[in-house]
Short mmCIF file of C-alpha atoms in Angstrom, two decimals:
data_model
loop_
_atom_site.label_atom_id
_atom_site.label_comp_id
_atom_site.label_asym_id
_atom_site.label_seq_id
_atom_site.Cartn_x
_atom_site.Cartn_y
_atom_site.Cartn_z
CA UNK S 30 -11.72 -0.81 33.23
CA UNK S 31 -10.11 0.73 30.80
CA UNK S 32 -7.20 3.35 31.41
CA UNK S 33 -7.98 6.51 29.57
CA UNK S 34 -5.48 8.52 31.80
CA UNK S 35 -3.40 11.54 30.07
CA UNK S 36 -0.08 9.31 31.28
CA UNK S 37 -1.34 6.02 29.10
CA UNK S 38 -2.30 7.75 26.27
CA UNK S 39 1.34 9.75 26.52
CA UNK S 40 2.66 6.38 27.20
CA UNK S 41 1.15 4.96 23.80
CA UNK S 42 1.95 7.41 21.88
CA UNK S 43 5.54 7.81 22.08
CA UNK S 44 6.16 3.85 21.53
CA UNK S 45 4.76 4.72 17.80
CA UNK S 46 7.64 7.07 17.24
CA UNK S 47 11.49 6.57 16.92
CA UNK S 48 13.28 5.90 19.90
CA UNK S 49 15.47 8.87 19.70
CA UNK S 50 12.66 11.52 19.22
CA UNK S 51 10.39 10.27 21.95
CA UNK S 52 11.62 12.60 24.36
CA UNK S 53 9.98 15.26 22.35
CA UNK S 54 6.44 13.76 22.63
CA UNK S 55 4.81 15.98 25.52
CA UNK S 56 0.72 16.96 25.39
CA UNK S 57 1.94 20.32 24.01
CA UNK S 58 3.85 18.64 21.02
CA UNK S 59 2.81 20.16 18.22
CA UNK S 60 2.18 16.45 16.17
CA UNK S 61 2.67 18.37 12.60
CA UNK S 62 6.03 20.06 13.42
CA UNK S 63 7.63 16.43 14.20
CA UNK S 64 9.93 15.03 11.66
CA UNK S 65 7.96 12.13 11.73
CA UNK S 66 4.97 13.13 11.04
CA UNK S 67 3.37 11.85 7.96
CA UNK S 68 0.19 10.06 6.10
CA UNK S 69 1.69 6.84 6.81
CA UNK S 70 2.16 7.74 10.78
CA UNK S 71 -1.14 9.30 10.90
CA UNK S 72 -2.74 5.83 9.47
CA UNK S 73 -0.07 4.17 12.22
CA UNK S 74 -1.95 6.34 15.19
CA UNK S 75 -5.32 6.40 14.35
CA UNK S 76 -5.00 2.43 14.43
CA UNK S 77 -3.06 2.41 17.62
CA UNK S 78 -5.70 4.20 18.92
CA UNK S 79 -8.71 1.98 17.28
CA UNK S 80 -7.12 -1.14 19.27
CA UNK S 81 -6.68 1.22 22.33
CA UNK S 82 -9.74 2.55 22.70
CA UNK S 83 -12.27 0.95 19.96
CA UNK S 84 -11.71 4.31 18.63
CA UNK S 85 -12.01 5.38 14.47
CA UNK S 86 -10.23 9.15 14.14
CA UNK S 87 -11.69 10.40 10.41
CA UNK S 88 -9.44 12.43 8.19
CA UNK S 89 -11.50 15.26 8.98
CA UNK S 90 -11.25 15.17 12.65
CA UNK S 91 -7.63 14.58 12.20
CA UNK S 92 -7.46 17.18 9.99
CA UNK S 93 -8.48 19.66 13.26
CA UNK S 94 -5.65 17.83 15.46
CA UNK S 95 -2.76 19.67 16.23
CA UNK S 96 -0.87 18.69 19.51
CA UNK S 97 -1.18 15.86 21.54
CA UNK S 98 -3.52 17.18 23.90
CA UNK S 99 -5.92 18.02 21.60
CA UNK S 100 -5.82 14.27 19.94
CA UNK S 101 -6.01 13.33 23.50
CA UNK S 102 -9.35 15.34 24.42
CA UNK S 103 -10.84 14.27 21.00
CA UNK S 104 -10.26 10.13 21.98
CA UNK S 105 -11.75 10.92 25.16
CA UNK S 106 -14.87 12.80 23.83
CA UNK S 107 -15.31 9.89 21.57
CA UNK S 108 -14.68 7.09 24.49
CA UNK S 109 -17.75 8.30 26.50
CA UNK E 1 -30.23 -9.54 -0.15
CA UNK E 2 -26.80 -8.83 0.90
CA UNK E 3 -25.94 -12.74 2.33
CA UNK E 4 -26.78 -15.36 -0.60
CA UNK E 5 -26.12 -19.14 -1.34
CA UNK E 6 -24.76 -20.28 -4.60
CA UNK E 7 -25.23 -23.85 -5.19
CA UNK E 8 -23.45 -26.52 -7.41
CA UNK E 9 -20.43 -24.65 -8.66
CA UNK E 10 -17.12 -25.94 -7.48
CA UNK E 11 -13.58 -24.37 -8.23
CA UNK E 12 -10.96 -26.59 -10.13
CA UNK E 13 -8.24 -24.38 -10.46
CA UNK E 14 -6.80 -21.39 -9.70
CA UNK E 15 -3.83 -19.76 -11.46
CA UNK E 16 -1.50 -16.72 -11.16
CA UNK E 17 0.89 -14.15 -13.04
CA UNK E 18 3.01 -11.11 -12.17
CA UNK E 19 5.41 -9.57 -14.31
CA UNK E 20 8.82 -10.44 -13.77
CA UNK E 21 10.15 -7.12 -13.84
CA UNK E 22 10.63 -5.91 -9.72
CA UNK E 23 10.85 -2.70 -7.96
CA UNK E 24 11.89 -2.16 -4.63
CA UNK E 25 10.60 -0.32 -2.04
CA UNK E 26 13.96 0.33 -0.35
CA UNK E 27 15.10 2.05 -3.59
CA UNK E 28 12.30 4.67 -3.41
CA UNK E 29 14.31 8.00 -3.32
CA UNK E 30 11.16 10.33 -1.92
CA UNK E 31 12.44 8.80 1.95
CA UNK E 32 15.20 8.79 4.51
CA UNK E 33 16.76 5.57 5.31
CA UNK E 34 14.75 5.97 8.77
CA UNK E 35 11.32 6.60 6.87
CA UNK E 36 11.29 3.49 4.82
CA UNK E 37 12.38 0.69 7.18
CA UNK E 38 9.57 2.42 9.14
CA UNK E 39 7.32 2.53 6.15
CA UNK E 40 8.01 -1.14 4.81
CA UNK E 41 7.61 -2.26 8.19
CA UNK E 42 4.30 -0.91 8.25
CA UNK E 43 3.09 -1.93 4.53
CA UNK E 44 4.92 -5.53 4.88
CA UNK E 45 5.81 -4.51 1.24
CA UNK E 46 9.64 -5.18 0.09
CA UNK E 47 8.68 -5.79 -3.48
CA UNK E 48 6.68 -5.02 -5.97
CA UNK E 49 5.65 -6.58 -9.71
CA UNK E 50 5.57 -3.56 -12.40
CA UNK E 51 4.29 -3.83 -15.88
CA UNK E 52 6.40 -3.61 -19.09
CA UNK E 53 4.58 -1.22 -21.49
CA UNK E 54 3.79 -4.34 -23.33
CA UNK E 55 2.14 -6.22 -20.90
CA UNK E 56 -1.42 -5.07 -19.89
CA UNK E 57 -3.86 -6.83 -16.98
CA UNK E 58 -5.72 -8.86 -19.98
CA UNK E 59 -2.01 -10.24 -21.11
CA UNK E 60 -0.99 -11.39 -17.14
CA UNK E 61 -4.42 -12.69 -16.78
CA UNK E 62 -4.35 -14.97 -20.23
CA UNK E 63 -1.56 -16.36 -19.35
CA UNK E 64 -2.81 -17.57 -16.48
CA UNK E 65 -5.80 -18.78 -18.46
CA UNK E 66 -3.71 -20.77 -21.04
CA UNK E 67 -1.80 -23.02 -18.13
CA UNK E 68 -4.69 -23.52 -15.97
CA UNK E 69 -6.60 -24.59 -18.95
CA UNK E 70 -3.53 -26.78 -20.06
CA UNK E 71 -2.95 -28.21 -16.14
CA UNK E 72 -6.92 -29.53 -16.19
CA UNK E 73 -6.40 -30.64 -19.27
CA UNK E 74 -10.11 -28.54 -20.51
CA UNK E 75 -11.04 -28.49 -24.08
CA UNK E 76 -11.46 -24.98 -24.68
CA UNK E 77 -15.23 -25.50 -27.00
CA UNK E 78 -16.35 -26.75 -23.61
CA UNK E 79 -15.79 -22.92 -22.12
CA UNK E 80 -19.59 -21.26 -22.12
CA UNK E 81 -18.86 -18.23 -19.94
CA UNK E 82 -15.73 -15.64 -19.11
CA UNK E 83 -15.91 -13.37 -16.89
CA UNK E 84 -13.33 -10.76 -16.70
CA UNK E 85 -12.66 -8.43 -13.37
CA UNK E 86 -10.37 -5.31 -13.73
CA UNK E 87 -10.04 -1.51 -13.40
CA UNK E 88 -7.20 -1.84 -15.98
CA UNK E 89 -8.86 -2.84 -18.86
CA UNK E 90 -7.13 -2.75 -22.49
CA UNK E 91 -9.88 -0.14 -23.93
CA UNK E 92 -12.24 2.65 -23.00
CA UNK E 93 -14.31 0.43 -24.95
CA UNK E 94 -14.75 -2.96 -26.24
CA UNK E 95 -15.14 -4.46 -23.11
CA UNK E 96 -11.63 -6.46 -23.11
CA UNK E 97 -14.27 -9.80 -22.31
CA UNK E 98 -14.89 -10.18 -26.08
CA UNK E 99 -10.92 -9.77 -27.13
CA UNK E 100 -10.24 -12.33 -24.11
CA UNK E 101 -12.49 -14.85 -25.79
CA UNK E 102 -11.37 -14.35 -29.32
CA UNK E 103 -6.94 -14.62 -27.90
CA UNK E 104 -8.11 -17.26 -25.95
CA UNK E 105 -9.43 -19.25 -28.82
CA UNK E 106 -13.19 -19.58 -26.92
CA UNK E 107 -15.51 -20.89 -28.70
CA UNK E 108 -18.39 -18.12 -29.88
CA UNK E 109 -21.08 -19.45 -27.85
CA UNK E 110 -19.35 -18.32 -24.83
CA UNK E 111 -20.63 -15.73 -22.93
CA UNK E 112 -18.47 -13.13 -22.00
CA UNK E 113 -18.34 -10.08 -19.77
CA UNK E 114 -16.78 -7.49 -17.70
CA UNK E 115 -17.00 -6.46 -14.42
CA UNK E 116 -15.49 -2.62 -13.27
CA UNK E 117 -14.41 -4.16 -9.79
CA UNK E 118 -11.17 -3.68 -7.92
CA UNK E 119 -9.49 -5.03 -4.74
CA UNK E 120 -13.39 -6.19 -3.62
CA UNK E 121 -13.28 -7.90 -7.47
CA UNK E 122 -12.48 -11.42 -7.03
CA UNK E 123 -15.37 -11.78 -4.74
CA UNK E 124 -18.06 -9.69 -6.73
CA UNK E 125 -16.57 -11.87 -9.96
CA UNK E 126 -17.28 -14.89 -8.17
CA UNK E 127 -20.51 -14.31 -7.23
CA UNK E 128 -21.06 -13.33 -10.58
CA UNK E 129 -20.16 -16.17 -12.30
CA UNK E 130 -21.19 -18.83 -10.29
CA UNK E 131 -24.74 -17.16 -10.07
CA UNK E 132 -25.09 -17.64 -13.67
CA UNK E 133 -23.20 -20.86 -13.58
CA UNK E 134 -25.91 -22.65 -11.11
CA UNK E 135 -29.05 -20.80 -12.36
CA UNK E 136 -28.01 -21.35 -16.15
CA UNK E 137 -26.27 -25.14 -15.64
CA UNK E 138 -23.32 -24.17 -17.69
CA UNK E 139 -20.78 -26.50 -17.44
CA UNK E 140 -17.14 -24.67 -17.32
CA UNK E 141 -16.39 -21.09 -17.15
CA UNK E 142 -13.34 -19.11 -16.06
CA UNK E 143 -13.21 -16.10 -13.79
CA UNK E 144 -10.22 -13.93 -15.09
CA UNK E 145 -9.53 -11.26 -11.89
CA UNK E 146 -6.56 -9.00 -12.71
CA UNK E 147 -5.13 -5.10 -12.67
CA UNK E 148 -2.27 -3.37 -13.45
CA UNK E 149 -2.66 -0.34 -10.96
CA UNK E 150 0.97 0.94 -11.25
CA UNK E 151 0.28 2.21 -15.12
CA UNK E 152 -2.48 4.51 -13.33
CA UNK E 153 -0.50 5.60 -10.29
CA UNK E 154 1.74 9.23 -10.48
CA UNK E 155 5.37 8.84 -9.91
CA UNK E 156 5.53 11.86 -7.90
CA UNK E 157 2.73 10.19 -5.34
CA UNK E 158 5.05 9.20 -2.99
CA UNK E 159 1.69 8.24 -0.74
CA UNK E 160 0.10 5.36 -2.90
CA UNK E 161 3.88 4.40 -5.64
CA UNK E 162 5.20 1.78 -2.44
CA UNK E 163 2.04 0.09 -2.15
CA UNK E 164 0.63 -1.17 -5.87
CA UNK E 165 2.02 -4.24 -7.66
CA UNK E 166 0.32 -5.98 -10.97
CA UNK E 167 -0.93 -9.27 -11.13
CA UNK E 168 -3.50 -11.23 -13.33
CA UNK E 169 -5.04 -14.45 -12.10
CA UNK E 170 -7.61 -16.90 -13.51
CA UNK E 171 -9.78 -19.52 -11.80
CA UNK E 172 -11.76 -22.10 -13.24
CA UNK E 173 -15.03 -23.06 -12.11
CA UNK E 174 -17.46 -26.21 -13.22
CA UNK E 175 -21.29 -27.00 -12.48
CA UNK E 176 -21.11 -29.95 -9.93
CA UNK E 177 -23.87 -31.61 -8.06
CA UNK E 178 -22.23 -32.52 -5.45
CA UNK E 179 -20.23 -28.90 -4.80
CA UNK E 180 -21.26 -27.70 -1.32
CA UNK E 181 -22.62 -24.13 -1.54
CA UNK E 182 -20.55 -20.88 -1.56
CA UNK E 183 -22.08 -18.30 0.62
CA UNK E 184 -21.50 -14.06 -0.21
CA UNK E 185 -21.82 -11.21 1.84
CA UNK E 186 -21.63 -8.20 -0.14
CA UNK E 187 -22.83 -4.99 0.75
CA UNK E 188 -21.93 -1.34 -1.21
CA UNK E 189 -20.84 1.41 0.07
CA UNK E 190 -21.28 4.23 -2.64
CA UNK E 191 -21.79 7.62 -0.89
CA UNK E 192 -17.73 7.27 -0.79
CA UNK E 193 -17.50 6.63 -4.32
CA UNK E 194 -14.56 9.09 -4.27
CA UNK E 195 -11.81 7.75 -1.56
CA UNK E 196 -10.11 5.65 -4.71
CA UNK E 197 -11.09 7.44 -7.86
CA UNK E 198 -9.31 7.86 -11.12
CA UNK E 199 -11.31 11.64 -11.71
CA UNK E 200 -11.02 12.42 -15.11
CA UNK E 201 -11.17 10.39 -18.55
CA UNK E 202 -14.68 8.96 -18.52
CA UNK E 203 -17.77 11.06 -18.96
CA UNK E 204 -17.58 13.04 -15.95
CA UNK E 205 -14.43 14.69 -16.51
CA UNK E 206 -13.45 14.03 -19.61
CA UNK E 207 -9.67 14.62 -21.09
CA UNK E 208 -9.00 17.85 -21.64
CA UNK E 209 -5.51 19.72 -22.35
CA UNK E 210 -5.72 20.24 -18.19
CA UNK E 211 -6.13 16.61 -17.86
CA UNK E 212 -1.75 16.37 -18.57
CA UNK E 213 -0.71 18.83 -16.44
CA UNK E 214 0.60 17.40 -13.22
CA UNK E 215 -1.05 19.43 -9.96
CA UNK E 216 0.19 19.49 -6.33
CA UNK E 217 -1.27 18.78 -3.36
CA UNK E 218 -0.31 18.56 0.08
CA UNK E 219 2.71 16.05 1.42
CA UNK E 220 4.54 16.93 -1.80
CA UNK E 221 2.24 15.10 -3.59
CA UNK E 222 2.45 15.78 -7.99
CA UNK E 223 -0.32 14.07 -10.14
CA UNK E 224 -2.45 14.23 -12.94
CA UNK E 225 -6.11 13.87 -12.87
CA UNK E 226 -6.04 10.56 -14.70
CA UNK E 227 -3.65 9.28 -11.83
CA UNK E 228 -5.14 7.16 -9.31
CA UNK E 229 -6.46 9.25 -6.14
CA UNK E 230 -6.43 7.24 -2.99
CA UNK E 231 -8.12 9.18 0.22
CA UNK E 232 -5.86 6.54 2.89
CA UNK E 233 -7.12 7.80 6.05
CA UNK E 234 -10.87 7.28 4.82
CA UNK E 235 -9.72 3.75 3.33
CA UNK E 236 -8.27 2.28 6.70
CA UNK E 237 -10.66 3.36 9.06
CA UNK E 238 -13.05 1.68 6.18
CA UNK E 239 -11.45 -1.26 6.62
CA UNK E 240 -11.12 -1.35 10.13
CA UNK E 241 -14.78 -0.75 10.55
CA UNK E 242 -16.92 -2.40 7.91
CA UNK E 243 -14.70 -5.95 7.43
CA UNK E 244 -15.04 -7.67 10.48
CA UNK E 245 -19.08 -7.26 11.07
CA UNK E 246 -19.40 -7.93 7.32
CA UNK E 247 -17.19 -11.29 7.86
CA UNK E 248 -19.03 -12.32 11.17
CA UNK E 249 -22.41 -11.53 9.80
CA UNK E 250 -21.13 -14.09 7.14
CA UNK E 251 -19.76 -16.94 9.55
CA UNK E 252 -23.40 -16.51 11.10
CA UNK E 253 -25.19 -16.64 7.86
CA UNK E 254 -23.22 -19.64 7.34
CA UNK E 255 -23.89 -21.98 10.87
CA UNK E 256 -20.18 -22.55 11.43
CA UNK E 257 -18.02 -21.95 13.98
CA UNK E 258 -15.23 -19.19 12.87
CA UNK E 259 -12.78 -22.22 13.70
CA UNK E 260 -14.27 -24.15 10.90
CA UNK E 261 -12.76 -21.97 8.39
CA UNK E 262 -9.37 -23.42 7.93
CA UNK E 263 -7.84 -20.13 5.88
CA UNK E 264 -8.86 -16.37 5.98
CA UNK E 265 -7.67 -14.60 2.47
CA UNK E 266 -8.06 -11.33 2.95
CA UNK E 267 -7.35 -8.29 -0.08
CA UNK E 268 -3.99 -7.40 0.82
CA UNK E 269 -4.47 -3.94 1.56
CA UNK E 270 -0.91 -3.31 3.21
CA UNK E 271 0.25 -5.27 6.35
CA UNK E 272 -1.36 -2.94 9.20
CA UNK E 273 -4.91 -3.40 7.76
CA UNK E 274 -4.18 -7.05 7.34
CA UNK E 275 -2.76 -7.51 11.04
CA UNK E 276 -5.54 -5.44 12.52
CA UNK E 277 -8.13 -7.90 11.21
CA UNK E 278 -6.61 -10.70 11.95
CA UNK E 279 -6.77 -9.61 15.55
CA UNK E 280 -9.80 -7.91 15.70
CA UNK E 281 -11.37 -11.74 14.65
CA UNK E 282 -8.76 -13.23 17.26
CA UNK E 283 -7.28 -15.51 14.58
CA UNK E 284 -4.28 -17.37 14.80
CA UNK E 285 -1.40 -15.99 12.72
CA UNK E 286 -1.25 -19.14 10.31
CA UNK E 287 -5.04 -18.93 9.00
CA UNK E 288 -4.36 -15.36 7.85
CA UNK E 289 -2.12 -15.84 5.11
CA UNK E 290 -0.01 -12.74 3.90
CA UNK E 291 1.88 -12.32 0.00
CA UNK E 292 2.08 -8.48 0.69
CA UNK E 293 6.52 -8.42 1.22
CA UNK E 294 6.88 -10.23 -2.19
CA UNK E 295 4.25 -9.01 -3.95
CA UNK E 296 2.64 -6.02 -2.41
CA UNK E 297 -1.21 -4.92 -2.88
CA UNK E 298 -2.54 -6.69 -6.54
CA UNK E 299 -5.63 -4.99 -6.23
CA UNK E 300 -8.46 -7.50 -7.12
CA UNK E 301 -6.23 -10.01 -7.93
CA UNK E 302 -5.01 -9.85 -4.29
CA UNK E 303 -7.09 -12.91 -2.93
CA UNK E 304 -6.41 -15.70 -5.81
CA UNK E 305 -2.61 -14.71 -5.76
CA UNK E 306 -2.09 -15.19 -2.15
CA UNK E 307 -4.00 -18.70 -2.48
CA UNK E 308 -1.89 -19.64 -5.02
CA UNK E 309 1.60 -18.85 -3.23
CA UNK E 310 0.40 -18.94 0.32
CA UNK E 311 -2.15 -21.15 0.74
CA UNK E 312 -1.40 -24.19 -2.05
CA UNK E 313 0.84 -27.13 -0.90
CA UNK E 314 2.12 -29.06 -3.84
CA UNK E 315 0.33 -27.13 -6.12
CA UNK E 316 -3.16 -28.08 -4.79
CA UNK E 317 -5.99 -27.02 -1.84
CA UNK E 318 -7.32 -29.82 -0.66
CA UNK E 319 -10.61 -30.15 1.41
CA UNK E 320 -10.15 -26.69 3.39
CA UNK E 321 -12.88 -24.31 4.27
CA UNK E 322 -11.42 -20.82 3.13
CA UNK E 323 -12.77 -17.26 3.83
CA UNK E 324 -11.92 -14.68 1.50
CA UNK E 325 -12.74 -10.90 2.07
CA UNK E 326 -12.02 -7.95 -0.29
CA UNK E 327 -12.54 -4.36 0.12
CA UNK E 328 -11.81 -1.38 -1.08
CA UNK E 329 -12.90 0.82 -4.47
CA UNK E 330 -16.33 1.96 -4.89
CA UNK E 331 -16.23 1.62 -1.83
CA UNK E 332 -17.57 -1.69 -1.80
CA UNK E 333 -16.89 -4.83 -0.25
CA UNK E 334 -17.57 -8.48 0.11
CA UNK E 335 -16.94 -12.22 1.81
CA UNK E 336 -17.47 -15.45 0.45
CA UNK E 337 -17.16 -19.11 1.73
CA UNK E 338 -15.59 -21.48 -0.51
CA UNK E 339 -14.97 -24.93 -0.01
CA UNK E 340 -12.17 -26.08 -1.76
CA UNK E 341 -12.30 -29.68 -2.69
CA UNK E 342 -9.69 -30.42 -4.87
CA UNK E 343 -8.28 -27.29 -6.63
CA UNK E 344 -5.09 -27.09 -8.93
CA UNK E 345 -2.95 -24.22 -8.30
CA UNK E 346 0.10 -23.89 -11.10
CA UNK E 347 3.33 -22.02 -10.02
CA UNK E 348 3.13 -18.56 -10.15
CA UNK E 349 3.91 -17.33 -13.51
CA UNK E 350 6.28 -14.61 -14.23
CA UNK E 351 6.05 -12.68 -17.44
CA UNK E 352 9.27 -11.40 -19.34
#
C-alpha cells in the first residue's frame, strides 16, 4: 500500500530543500515565499512526486499551488 | 504507422564536433553559490560548448563529415544522398543541404535535403535516410544531425542559458544485405507545438522593429521574440510521460527482451529527465550512458555525440544492440533500434 499520509508527503518534501531551511517546510508554507523556490525546484518536485505517487503536476495546476497543503490535497485528488 | 522496419542499411561511422570554446555553468552570475551547486547537480551540466560567430551548425557538422569520410576511407562521387538535421540552419532559405553538398565536394547526383528537427532529430533523420536508402538501393549516404542552440537562446534567460551546448555530428550509412533491420517508433505530438518555439521570424510573426526589443517575463526572465522559448514544466512532465511507453511499445514491436539492448542513448535533456528514465525502465546505470557534465544538452545532435564519447571503445561499437530515444521540439518524439556491427567512431573534434 502506498503511504499517502500528510507526515510522508511532509517528510518528502523537505529532503528536496536545503538542509538549513527545512525547518521552515510546514503544510502552511507558503512554497512561493521560500528562497528556494524556483523553475528548476518546481521541475525537482513535480518529479519527486511522479516517482512518489505515479503522479504528473502540469504547469497549470502548479500554477494554482500555493502552500504545501494545497500541493498536498491536489496529489491526493489525483492518487484516487 | 507509427512502429516501422527499415531493412538493409547498416551504419559505418559515426563522427562528432563541438566548438572548443567552453562556458561554465559555475560562472553563471544570475545564482548564489547555493543555487548552482543545486542547479548543476540537477542538470548534470558543468560545461558547455558555445559557438564562435564564425562557426555555424553546418561548419561543426562538415567537419565531422570530412574525417569520417577520410577514417572509411569513402570516395566522395560514391555519396548519392545527404541528409541534413538542424533548427540552426545557415539561411532562412537555401536549404543549407545544397551548400553542404557543394563544401563538401558531393558529387551533383546526390540527393540532398533538410529536415527542421531538433533534440527528436537524429532519430527522425535516420529514419529518413535509411527509408530512402533501402527503398531506393543507394549505396552511401551521410546523415549530418547538428544545432547551435546557444546563438538562439537570450542571455538574460537565466531558465534555458545553463542547459544548451552546440555540437554537429555526422554518420555514415551504406545499403547492405546482410544489415539486420532498424526498427522506429515515432509518434507526433503537435497540439504542443508551442512548449519550445522560436515565435517570431518566419511567416507567422514575422520581424518587425518589436521583434529587437527585449520583453520580461516572470522569474526575471529578458528576451526577444526571436530567442528560443522553452515552456520546462510542460517539457519534463512530456518526457516523463510519453518516453517510456513509446520505448516499450518499441522493445515489443521488436520481440526482444529489454535486456537484449546492450546501450540506451537517450537525448540528453538535463540529468533529472535522463535519471528518471533510466529508472522508470529499471535499467542498470551502465546501459544509460550520460555526456550531459561535459557537454550539456546538443539538441539533436545529443544521441550521436554521446555514442561517440560514451559509448565507443577504441574508437569503434562493435556488435551491440543500442536503443536511442529523442524527444523534445514540435513536440515530437521517437526510438529506434540499431544494431551496430562494426561502426567507426573518430575522436571528438574540437573546433578553434
Amino acid at each position: 500500500m502506498r503511504d499517502t499520509s500528510l507526515e510522508r508527503f511532509l517528510f518528502l518534501m523537505r529532503e528536496l530543500f536545503k538542509e538549513h531551511n527545512r525547518g521552515l517546510i510546514n503544510e502552511n508554507t507558503d512554497l512561493q515565499e521560500l528562497e528556494e523556490w524556483s523553475s528548476l525546484q518546481i521541475m525537482i518536485i513535480v518529479s519527486e512526486i511522479d516517482r512518489e505517487y505515479d503522479v504528473l503536476i502540469s504547469a497549470d495546476e502548479m500554477r494554482g499551488i500555493t502552500t504545501i497543503a494545497k500541493l498536498y490535497d491536489l496529489v491526493k485528488k489525483k492518487t484516487n | 504507422m507509427a512502429q516501422f522496419t527499415i531493412n538493409d542499411i547498416t551504419l559505418k561511422g559515426i563522427a562528432a564536433s563541438v566548438p572548443k570554446n567552453t562556458a561554465l555553468n559555475s560562472d553563471l552570475s544570475f545564482f548564489s553559490t547555493d543555487e548552482l551547486e543545486k542547479l548543476i547537480a540537477t542538470l548534470g551540466i558543468k560545461k558547455r560548448r558555445v559557438s564562435l560567430p564564425h562557426q555555424c551548425a553546418t561548419d561543426l557538422c562538415i567537419a565531422a563529415a570530412e574525417k569520417l569520410i577520410d577514417k572509411l576511407n569513402w570516395n566522395k562521387d560514391d555519396i548519392d544522398v545527404l541528409v541534413f538535421v538542424s533548427q540552426t540552419p545557415d539561411y532562412q532559405l537555401p536549404g543549407s543541404s545544397l551548400h553542404i553538398q557543394h563544401r563538401l565536394g558531393l558529387s551533383k547526383s546526390c540527393l540532398a535535403i533538410d529536415i527542421n528537427q531538433g533534440c527528436a532529430g537524429y532519430v527522425y533523420g535516420l529514419s529518413v535516410i535509411s527509408s530512402l536508402m533501402s527503398a531506393a538501393k543507394i549505396k552511401k549516404g551521410l546523415l549530418l544531425v547538428g544545432d547551435t542552440i546557444t546563438k538562439i537562446i537570450s542571455p538574460f534567460d537565466k531558465s534555458i542559458l545553463p542547459l544548451f551546448s552546440d555540437c554537429g555530428t555526422t554518420t555514415a550509412l551504406e545499403y547492405d544485405e546482410e544489415a539486420k533491420p532498424i526498427l522506429f517508433n515515432i509518434s507526433s505530438e503537435g497540439e504542443n507545438y508551442d512548449s519550445i518555439i522560436v515565435p517570431a521570424g518566419g511567416g507567422r510573426n514575422p520581424i518587425t522593429e518589436d521583434s529587437f526589443e527585449f520583453k520580461k517575463f516572470d522569474g526575471n526572465i529578458e528576451r526577444k521574440d526571436f530567442h528560443l522559448k522553452l515552456k520546462g514544466l510542460d517539457v519534463f512532465n512530456f518526457s516523463l510521460k510519453k518516453v517510456v511507453p513509446n520505448i516499450e511499445d518499441l522493445i515489443a514491436f521488436s520481440n526482444n527482451s529489454k535486456e537484449a539492448i546492450d546501450f540506451y542513448v537517450f537525448h540528453q535533456a538535463n540529468l533529472l529527465i535522463v535519471n528518471t528514465l533510466g529508472k522508470k525502465l529499471d535499467l542498470p546505470l551502465e546501459k544509460a550512458p550520460i555526456s550531459l557534465e561535459e557537454y550539456g544538452n546538443t539538441s539533436s545532435a545529443s544521441i550521436p555525440l554521446t555514442l561517440v564519447t560514451n559509448v565507443a571503445k577504441e574508437n569503434k561499437i562493435i556488435n551491440q544492440n543500442i536503443l536511442f530515444a529523442g524527444f523534445g521540439v514540435g513536440l515530437s518524439l521517437g526510438s529506434a533500434i540499431v544494431n551496430f556491427n562494426n561502426v567507426i567512431c573518430p575522436d571528438l573534434i574540437e573546433l578553434e
